[in-house]
PDB file of C-alpha atoms in Angstrom:
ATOM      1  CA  UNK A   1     -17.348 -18.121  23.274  1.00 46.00           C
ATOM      2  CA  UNK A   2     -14.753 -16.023  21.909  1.00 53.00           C
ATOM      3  CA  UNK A   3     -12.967 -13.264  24.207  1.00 59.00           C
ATOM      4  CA  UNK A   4     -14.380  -9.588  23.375  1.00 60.00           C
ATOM      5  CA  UNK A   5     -11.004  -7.261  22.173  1.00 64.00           C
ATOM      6  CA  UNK A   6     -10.240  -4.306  24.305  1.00 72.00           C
ATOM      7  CA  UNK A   7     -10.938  -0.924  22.276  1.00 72.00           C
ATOM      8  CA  UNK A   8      -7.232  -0.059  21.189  1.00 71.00           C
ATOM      9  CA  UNK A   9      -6.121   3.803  22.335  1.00 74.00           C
ATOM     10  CA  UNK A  10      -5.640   5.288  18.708  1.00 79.00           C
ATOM     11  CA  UNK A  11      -3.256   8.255  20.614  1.00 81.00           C
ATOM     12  CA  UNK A  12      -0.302   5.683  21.008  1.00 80.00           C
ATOM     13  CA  UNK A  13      -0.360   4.477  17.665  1.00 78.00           C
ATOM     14  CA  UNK A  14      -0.210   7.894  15.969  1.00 84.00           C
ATOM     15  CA  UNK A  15       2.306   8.416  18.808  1.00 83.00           C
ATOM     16  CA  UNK A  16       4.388   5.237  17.252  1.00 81.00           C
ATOM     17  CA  UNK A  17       3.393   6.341  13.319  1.00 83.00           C
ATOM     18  CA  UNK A  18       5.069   9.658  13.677  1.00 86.00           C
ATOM     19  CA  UNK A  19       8.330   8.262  16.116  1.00 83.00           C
ATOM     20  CA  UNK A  20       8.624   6.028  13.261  1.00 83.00           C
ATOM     21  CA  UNK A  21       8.541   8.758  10.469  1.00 86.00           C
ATOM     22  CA  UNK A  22      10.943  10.939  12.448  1.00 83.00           C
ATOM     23  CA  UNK A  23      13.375   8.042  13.565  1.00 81.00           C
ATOM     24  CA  UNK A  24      13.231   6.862   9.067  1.00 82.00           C
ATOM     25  CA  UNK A  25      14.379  10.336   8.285  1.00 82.00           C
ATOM     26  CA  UNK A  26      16.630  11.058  10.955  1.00 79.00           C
ATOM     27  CA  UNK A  27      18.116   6.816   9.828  1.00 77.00           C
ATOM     28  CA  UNK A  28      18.123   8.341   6.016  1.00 80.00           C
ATOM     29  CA  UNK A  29      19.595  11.532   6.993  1.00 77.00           C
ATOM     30  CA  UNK A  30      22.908  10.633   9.378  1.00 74.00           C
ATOM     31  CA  UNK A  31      23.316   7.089   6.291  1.00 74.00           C
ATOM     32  CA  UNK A  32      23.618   9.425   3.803  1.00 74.00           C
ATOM     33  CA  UNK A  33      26.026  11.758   5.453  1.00 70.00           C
ATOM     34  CA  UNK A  34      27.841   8.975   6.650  1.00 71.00           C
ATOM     35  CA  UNK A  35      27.999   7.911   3.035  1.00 72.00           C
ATOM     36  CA  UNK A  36      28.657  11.071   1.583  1.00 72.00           C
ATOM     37  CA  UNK A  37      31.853  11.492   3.545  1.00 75.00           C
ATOM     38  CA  UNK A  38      33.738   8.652   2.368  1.00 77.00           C
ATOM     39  CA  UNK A  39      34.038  10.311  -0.973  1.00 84.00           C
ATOM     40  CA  UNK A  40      35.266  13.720   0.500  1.00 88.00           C
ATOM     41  CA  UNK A  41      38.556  14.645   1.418  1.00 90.00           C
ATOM     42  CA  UNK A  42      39.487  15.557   5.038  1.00 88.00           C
ATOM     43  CA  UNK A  43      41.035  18.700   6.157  1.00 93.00           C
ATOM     44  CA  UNK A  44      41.508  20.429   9.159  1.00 93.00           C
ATOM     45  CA  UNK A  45      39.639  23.688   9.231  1.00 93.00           C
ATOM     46  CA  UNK A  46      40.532  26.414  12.315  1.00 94.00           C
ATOM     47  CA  UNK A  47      38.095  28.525  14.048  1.00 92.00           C
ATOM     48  CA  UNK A  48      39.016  32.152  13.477  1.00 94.00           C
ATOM     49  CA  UNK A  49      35.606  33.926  14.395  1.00 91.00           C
ATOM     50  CA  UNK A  50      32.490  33.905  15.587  1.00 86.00           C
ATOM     51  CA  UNK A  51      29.220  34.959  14.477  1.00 87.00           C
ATOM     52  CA  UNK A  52      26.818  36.435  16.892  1.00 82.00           C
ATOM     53  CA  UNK A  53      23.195  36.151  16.731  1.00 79.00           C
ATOM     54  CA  UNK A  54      20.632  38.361  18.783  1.00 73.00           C
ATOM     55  CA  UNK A  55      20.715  38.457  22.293  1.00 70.00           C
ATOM     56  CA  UNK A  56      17.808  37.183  24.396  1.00 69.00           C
ATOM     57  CA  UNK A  57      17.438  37.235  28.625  1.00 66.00           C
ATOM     58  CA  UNK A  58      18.117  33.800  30.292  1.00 66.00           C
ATOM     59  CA  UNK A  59      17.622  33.751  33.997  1.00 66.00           C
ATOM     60  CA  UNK A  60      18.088  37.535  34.037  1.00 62.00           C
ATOM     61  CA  UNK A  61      21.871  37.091  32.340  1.00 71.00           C
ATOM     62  CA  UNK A  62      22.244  38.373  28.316  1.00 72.00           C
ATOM     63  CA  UNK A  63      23.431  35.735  26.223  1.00 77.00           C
ATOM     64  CA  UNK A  64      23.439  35.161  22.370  1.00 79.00           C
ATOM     65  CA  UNK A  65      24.245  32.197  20.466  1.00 82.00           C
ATOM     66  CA  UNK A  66      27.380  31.793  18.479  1.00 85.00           C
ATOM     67  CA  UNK A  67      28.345  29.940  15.346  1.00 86.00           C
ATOM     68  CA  UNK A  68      32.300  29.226  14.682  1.00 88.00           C
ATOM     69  CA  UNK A  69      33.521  30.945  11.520  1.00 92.00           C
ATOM     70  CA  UNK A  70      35.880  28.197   9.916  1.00 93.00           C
ATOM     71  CA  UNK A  71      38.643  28.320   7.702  1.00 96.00           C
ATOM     72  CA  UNK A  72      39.644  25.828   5.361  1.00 95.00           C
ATOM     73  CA  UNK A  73      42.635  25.558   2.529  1.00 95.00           C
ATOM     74  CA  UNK A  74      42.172  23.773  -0.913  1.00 95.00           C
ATOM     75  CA  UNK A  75      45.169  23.628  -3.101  1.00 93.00           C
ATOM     76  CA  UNK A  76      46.234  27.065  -2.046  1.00 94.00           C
ATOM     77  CA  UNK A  77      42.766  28.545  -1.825  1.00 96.00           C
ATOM     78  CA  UNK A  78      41.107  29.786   1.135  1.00 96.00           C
ATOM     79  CA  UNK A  79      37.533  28.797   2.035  1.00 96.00           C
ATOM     80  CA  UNK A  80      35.257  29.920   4.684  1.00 95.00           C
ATOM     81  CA  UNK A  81      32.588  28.791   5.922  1.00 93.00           C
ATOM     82  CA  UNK A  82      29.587  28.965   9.364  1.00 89.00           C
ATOM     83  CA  UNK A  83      29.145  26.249  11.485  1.00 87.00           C
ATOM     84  CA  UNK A  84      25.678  25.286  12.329  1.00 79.00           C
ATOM     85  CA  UNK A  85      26.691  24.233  15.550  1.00 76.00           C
ATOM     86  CA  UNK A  86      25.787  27.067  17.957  1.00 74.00           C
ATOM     87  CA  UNK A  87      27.124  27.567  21.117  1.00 75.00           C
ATOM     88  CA  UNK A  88      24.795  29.538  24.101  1.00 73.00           C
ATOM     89  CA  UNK A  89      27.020  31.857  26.291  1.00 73.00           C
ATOM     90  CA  UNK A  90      27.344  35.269  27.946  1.00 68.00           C
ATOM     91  CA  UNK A  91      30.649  35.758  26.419  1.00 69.00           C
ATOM     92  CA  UNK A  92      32.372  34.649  22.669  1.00 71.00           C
ATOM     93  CA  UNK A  93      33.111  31.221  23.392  1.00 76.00           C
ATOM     94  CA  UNK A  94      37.361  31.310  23.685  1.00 75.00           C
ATOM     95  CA  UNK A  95      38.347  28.151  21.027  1.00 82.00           C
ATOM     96  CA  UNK A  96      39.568  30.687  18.239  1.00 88.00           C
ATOM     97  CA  UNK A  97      42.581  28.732  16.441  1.00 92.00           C
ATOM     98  CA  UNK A  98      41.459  25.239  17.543  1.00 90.00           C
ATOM     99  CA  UNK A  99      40.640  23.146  14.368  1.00 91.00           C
ATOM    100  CA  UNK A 100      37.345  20.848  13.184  1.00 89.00           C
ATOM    101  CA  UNK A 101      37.459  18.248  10.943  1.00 89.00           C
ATOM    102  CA  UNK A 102      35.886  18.987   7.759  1.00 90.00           C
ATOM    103  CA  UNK A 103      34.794  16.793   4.500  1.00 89.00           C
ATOM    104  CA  UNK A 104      34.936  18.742   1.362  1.00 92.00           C
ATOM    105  CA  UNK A 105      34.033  17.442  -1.581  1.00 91.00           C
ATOM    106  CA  UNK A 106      36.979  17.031  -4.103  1.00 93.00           C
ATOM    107  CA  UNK A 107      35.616  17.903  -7.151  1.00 93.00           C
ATOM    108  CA  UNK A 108      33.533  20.995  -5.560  1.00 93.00           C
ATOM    109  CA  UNK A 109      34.975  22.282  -2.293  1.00 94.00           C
ATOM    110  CA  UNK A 110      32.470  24.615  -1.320  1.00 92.00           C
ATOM    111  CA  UNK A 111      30.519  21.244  -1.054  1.00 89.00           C
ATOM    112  CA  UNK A 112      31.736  20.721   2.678  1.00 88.00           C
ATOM    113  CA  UNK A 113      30.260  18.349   5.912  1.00 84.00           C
ATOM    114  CA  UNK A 114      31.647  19.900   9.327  1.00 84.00           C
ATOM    115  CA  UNK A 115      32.573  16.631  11.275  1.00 76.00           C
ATOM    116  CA  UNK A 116      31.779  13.329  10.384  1.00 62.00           C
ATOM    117  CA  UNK A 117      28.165  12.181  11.596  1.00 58.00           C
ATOM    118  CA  UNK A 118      28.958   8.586  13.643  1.00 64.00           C
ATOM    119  CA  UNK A 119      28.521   5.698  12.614  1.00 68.00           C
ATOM    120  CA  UNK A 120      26.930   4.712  15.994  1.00 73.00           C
ATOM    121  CA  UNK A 121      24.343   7.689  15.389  1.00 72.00           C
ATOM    122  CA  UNK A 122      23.645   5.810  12.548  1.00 72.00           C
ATOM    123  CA  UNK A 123      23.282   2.547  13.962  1.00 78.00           C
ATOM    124  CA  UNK A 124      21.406   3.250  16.993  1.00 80.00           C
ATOM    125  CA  UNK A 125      18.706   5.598  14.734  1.00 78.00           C
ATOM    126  CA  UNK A 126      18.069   2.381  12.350  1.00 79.00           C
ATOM    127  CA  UNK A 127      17.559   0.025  15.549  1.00 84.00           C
ATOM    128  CA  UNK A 128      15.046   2.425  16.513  1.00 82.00           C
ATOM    129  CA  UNK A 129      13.327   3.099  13.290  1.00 80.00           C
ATOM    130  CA  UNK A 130      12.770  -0.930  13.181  1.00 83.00           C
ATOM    131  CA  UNK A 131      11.592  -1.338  16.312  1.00 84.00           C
ATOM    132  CA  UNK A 132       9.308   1.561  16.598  1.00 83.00           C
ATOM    133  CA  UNK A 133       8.182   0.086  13.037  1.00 83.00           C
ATOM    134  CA  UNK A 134       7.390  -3.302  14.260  1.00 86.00           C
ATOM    135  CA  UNK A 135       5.335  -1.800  17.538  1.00 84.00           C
ATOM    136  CA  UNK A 136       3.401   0.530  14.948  1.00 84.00           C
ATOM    137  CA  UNK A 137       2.594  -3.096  12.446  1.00 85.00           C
ATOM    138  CA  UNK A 138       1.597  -4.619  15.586  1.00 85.00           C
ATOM    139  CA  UNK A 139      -0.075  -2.445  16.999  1.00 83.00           C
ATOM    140  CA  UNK A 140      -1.986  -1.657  13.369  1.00 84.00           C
ATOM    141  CA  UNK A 141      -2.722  -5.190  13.203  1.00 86.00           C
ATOM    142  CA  UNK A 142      -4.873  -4.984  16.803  1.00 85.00           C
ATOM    143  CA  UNK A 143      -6.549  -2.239  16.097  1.00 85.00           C
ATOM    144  CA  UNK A 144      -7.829  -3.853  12.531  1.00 87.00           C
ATOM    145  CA  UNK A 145      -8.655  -6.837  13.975  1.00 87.00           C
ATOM    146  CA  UNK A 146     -10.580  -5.172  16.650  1.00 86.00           C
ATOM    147  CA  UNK A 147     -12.492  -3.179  13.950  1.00 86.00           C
ATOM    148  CA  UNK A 148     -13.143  -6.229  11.965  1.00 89.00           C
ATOM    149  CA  UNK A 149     -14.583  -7.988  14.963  1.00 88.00           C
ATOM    150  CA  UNK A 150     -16.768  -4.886  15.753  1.00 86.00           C
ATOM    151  CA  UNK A 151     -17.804  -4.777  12.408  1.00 87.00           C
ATOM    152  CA  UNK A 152     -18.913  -8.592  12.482  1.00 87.00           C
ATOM    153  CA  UNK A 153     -20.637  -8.072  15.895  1.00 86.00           C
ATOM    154  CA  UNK A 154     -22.424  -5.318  14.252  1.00 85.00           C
ATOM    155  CA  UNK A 155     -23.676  -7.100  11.323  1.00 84.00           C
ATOM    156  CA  UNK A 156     -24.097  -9.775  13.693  1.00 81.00           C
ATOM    157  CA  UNK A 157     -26.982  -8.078  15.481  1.00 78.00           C
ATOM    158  CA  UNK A 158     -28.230  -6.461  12.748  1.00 79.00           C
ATOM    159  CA  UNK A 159     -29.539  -9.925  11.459  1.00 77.00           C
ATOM    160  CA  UNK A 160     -30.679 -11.181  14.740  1.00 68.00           C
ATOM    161  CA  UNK A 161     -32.481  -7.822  15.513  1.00 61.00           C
ATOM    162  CA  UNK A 162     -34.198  -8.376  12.295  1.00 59.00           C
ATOM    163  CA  UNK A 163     -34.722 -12.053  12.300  1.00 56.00           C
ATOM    164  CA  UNK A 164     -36.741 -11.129  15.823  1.00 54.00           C
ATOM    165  CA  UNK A 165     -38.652  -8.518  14.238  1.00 54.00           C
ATOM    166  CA  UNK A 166     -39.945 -11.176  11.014  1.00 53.00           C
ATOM    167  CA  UNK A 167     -40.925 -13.606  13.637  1.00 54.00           C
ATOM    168  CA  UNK A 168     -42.664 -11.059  15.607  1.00 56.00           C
ATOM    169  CA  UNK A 169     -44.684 -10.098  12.777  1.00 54.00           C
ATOM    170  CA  UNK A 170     -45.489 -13.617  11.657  1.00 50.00           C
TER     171      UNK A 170
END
């Protein structure tokens, strides 16, 4: 006799589809930044400014969030640009004239990358993509074969429960 199949919990799997989907994108996203940086030029750029956002309560203090205002220079031209980085504090955070790396792209240089995303970012989001992607297959797989096997058992009874009904009548 062959062993009945647990009923698979659907909640993990759409748990594993949607780690996957986020862990592709976040894989496609740092690869292609990664990428795109070898063809841009380095430069340092130094912090000369924040920008302030609104101020919100945290544990009864007043903070807001700040974003460094960079400065870069391209064959004698000045470019500025707004970190997305943002930095929660009470006060302006004090790194004013320290310098970021940032990627510009030659031929465009308002086409800029602050920092360099790592290669280990990289790495570790692929190894997670393909692993979360082989849990979700296998996990797929079980719950098809479990439906499959349901639907056999089904039409398995639907025959015998008619089968006894012709021989009742007969």
């Amino acid at each position: 006799m062959a062993r009945s199949m647990s009923k698979p919990n659907i909640v993990p799997l759409i748990i594993l589809v949607l780690l996957t989907i986020g862990t592709l994108c976040g894989s496609i996203y740092a690869t292609s930044r990664y990428i795109k940086t070898d063809s841009y030029t380095a430069v340092d750029a130094v912090v000369v400014d924040h920008k302030r956002s609104n101020g919100r309560y945290e544990d009864l203090e007043h903070v807001y969030d700040y974003r460094d205002i960079l400065e870069y220079v391209v064959d004698g031209q000045t470019y500025t640009i707004i970190s997305d980085y943002l930095v929660t504090s009470e006060h302006p955070p004090r790194n004013i004239g320290s310098t970021r790396t940032v990627y510009y792209n030659p031929d465009d240089p308002n086409d800029y990358i602050i920092g360099r995303s790592g290669a280990l970012l990289m790495i570790i989001l692929v190894v997670l993509c393909a692993a979360s992607l082989l849990v979700t297959v296998f996990e797929s797989s079980r719950l098809i074969r479990y439906l499959k096997e349901r639907r056999r058992k089904r039409s398995e009874d639907m025959t015998v429960g008619s089968d006894s009904e012709y021989n009742q009548e007969g």
